[in-house]
Coordinates of C-alpha atoms in Angstrom, one line a residue:
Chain A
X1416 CA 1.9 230.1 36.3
X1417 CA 4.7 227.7 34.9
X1418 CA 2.0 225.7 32.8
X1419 CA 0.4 229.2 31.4
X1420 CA 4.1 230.3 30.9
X1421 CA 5.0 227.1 29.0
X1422 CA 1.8 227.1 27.1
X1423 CA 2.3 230.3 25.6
X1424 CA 6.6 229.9 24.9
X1425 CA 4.5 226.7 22.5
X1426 CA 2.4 229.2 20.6
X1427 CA 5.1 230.3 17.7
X1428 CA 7.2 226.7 18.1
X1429 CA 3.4 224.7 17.6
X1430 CA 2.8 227.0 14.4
X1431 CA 6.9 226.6 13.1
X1432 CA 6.2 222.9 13.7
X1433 CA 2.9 222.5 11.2
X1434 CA 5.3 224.2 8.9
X1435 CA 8.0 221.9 9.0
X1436 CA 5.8 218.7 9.3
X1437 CA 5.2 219.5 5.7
X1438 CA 8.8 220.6 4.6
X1439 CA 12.0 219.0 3.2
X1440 CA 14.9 219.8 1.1
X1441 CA 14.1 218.5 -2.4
X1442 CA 16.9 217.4 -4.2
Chain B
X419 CA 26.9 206.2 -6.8
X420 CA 25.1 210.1 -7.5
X421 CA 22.1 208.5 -8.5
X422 CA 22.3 206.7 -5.6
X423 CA 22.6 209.9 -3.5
X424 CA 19.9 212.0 -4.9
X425 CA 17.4 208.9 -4.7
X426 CA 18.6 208.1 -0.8
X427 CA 17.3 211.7 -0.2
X428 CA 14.1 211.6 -2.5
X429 CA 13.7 208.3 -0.2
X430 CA 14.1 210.3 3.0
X431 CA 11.7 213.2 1.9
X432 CA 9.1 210.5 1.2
X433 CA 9.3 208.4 4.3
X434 CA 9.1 211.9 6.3
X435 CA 6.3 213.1 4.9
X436 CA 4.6 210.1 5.5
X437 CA 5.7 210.5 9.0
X438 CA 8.3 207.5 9.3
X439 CA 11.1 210.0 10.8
X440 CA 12.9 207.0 11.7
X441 CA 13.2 205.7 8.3
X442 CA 13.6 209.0 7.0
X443 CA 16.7 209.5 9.4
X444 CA 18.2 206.5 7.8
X445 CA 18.0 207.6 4.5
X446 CA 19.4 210.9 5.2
X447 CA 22.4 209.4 7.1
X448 CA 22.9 207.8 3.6
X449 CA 22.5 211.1 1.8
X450 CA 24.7 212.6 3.6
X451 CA 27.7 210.0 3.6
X452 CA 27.4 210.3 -0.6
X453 CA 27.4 214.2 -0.5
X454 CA 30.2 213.5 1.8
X455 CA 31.7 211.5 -0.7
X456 CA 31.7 214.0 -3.7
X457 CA 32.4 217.4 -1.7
X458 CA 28.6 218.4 -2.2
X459 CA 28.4 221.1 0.6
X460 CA 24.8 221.4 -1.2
X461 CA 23.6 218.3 -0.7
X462 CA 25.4 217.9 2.7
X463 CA 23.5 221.0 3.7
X464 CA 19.7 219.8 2.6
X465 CA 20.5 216.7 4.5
X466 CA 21.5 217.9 8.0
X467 CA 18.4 220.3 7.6
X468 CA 16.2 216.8 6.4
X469 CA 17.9 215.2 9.6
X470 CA 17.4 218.1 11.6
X471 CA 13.7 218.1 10.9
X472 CA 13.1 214.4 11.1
X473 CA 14.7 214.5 14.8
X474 CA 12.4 217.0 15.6
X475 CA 9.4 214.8 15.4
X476 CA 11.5 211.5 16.5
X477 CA 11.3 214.4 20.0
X478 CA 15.1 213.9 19.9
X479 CA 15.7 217.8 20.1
X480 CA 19.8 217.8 20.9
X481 CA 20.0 215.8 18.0
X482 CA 18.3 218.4 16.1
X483 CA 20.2 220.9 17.6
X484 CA 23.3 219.3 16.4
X485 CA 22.1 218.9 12.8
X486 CA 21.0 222.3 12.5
X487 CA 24.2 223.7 13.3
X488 CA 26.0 222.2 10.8
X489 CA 23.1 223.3 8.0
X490 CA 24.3 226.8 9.8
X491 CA 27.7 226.4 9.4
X492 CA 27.4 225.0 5.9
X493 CA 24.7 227.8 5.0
X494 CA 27.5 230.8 5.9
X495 CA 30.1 228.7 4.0
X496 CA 28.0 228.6 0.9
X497 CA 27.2 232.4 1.3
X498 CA 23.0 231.5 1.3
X499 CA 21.1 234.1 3.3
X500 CA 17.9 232.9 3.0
X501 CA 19.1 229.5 4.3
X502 CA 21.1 230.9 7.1
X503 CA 18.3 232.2 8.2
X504 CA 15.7 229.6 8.1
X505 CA 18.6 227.5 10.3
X506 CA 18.9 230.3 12.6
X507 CA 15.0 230.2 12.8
X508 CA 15.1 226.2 13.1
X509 CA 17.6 226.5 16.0
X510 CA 16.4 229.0 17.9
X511 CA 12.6 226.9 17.9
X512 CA 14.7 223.4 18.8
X513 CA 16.2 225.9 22.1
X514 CA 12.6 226.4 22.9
X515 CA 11.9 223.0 23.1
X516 CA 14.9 222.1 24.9
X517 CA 13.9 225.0 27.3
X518 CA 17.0 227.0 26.6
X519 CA 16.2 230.6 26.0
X520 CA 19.3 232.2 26.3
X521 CA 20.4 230.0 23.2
X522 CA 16.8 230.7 21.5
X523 CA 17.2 234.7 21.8
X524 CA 20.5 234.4 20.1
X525 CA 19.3 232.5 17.2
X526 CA 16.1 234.4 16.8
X527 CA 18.1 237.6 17.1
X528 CA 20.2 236.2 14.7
X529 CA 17.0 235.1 12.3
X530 CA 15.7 238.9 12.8
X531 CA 19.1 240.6 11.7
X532 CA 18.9 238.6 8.4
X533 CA 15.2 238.9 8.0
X534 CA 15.7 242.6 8.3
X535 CA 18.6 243.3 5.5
X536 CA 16.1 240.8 3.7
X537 CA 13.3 242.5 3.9
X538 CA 11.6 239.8 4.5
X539 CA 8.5 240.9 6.8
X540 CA 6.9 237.7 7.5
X541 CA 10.2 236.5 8.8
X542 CA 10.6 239.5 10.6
X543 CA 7.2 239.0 12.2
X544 CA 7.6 235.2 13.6
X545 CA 11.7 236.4 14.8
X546 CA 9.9 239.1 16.7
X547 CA 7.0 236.6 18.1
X548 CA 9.4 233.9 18.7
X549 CA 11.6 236.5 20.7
X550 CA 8.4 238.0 22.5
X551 CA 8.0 234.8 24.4
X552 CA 11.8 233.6 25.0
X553 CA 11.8 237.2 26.8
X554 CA 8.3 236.0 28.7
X555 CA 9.3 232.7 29.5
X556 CA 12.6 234.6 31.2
X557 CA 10.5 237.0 32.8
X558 CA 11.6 239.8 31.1
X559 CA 8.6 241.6 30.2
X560 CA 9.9 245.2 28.9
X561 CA 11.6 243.1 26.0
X562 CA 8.3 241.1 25.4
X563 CA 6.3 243.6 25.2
X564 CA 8.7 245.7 22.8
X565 CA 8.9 242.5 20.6
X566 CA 5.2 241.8 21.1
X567 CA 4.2 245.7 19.9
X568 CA 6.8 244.9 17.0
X569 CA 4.7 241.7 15.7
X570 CA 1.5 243.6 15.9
X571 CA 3.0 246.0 13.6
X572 CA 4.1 243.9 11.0
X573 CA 0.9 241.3 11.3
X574 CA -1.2 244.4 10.6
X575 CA 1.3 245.4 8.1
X576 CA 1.1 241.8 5.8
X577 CA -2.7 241.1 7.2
X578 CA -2.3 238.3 9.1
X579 CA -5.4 238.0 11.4
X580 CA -4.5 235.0 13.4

């Protein structure tokens, strides 16, 4: 149940992290 | 020595997006000690978030934390909305990953508020999916399912499929 728990609290942070892999603060 | 700043983060940008986060971290230390310098709350904001993101990948995720406050704190102090909320969005993902959902809900509650009086939807929609499973991973399934029912909404809404 903890793994299944885990797995889904990674769903929205996995899909915020493919944004920000490709994100910076231009100057 | 301004040059000197803009080119230390250009330097940064590059070595993160070719996914040297350690090298990018060191470029953006040295941003950020020449924003210092000249009182550039701006440029001192784009590189705690740069840092902030880098540490992300590095896995160091307190360090993250701690970057992404201070984009927080400068964000309010500059009056930027839009920014204030992307760092409140930032934070309460790094709280996920340090497995601290209290702090998560605050941030993402936080992220919602400002997406609302925004009216920014698609901001909306990942505060309320981002908040749907801080609630789940707590156990609290009444708010989940209240935030879940609220992303279906707005995902219908904006016609996002996935």
């Amino acid at each position: 149940k903890c793994f299944r728990m885990h797995a889904i609290q990674v769903d929205s942070v996995q899909r915020w992290m493919e944004d920000l892999r490709h994100m910076t603060e231009v100057e | 020595r301004a040059a000197q700043g803009r080119t230390y983060g250009n330097l940064g940008n590059s070595h993160y997006l070719l996914g040297n986060f350690q090298d990018a971290v060191l470029a953006h230390e040295q941003r950020l000690l020449i924003a210092k310098e000249f009182g550039d709350r701006a440029a001192e904001r784009r590189a705690y978030c740069n840092l902030g993101n880098a540490y992300i990948f590095l896995g160091q995720f307190e360090a993250a934390a701690e970057h992404y406050k201070r984009t927080l704190q400068l964000a309010r102090q500059l009056k930027d909305r839009a920014v204030e909320a992307q760092a409140c969005y930032s934070l309460g993902n790094t709280y996920t990953l340090l497995q601290d959902y209290e702090r998560a809900i605050d941030s993402h509650l936080k992220h919602l508020i400002i997406a609302q009086d925004l009216k920014d939807r698609i901001g909306e929609g990942r505060a309320c999916w981002s908040l749907g499973n801080a609630y789940t991973a707590l156990g609290n399934h009444e708010q989940a399912m209240s935030f879940a029912e609220k992303h279906l909404e707005i995902s219908k809404e904006i016609g996002d499929r996935s």
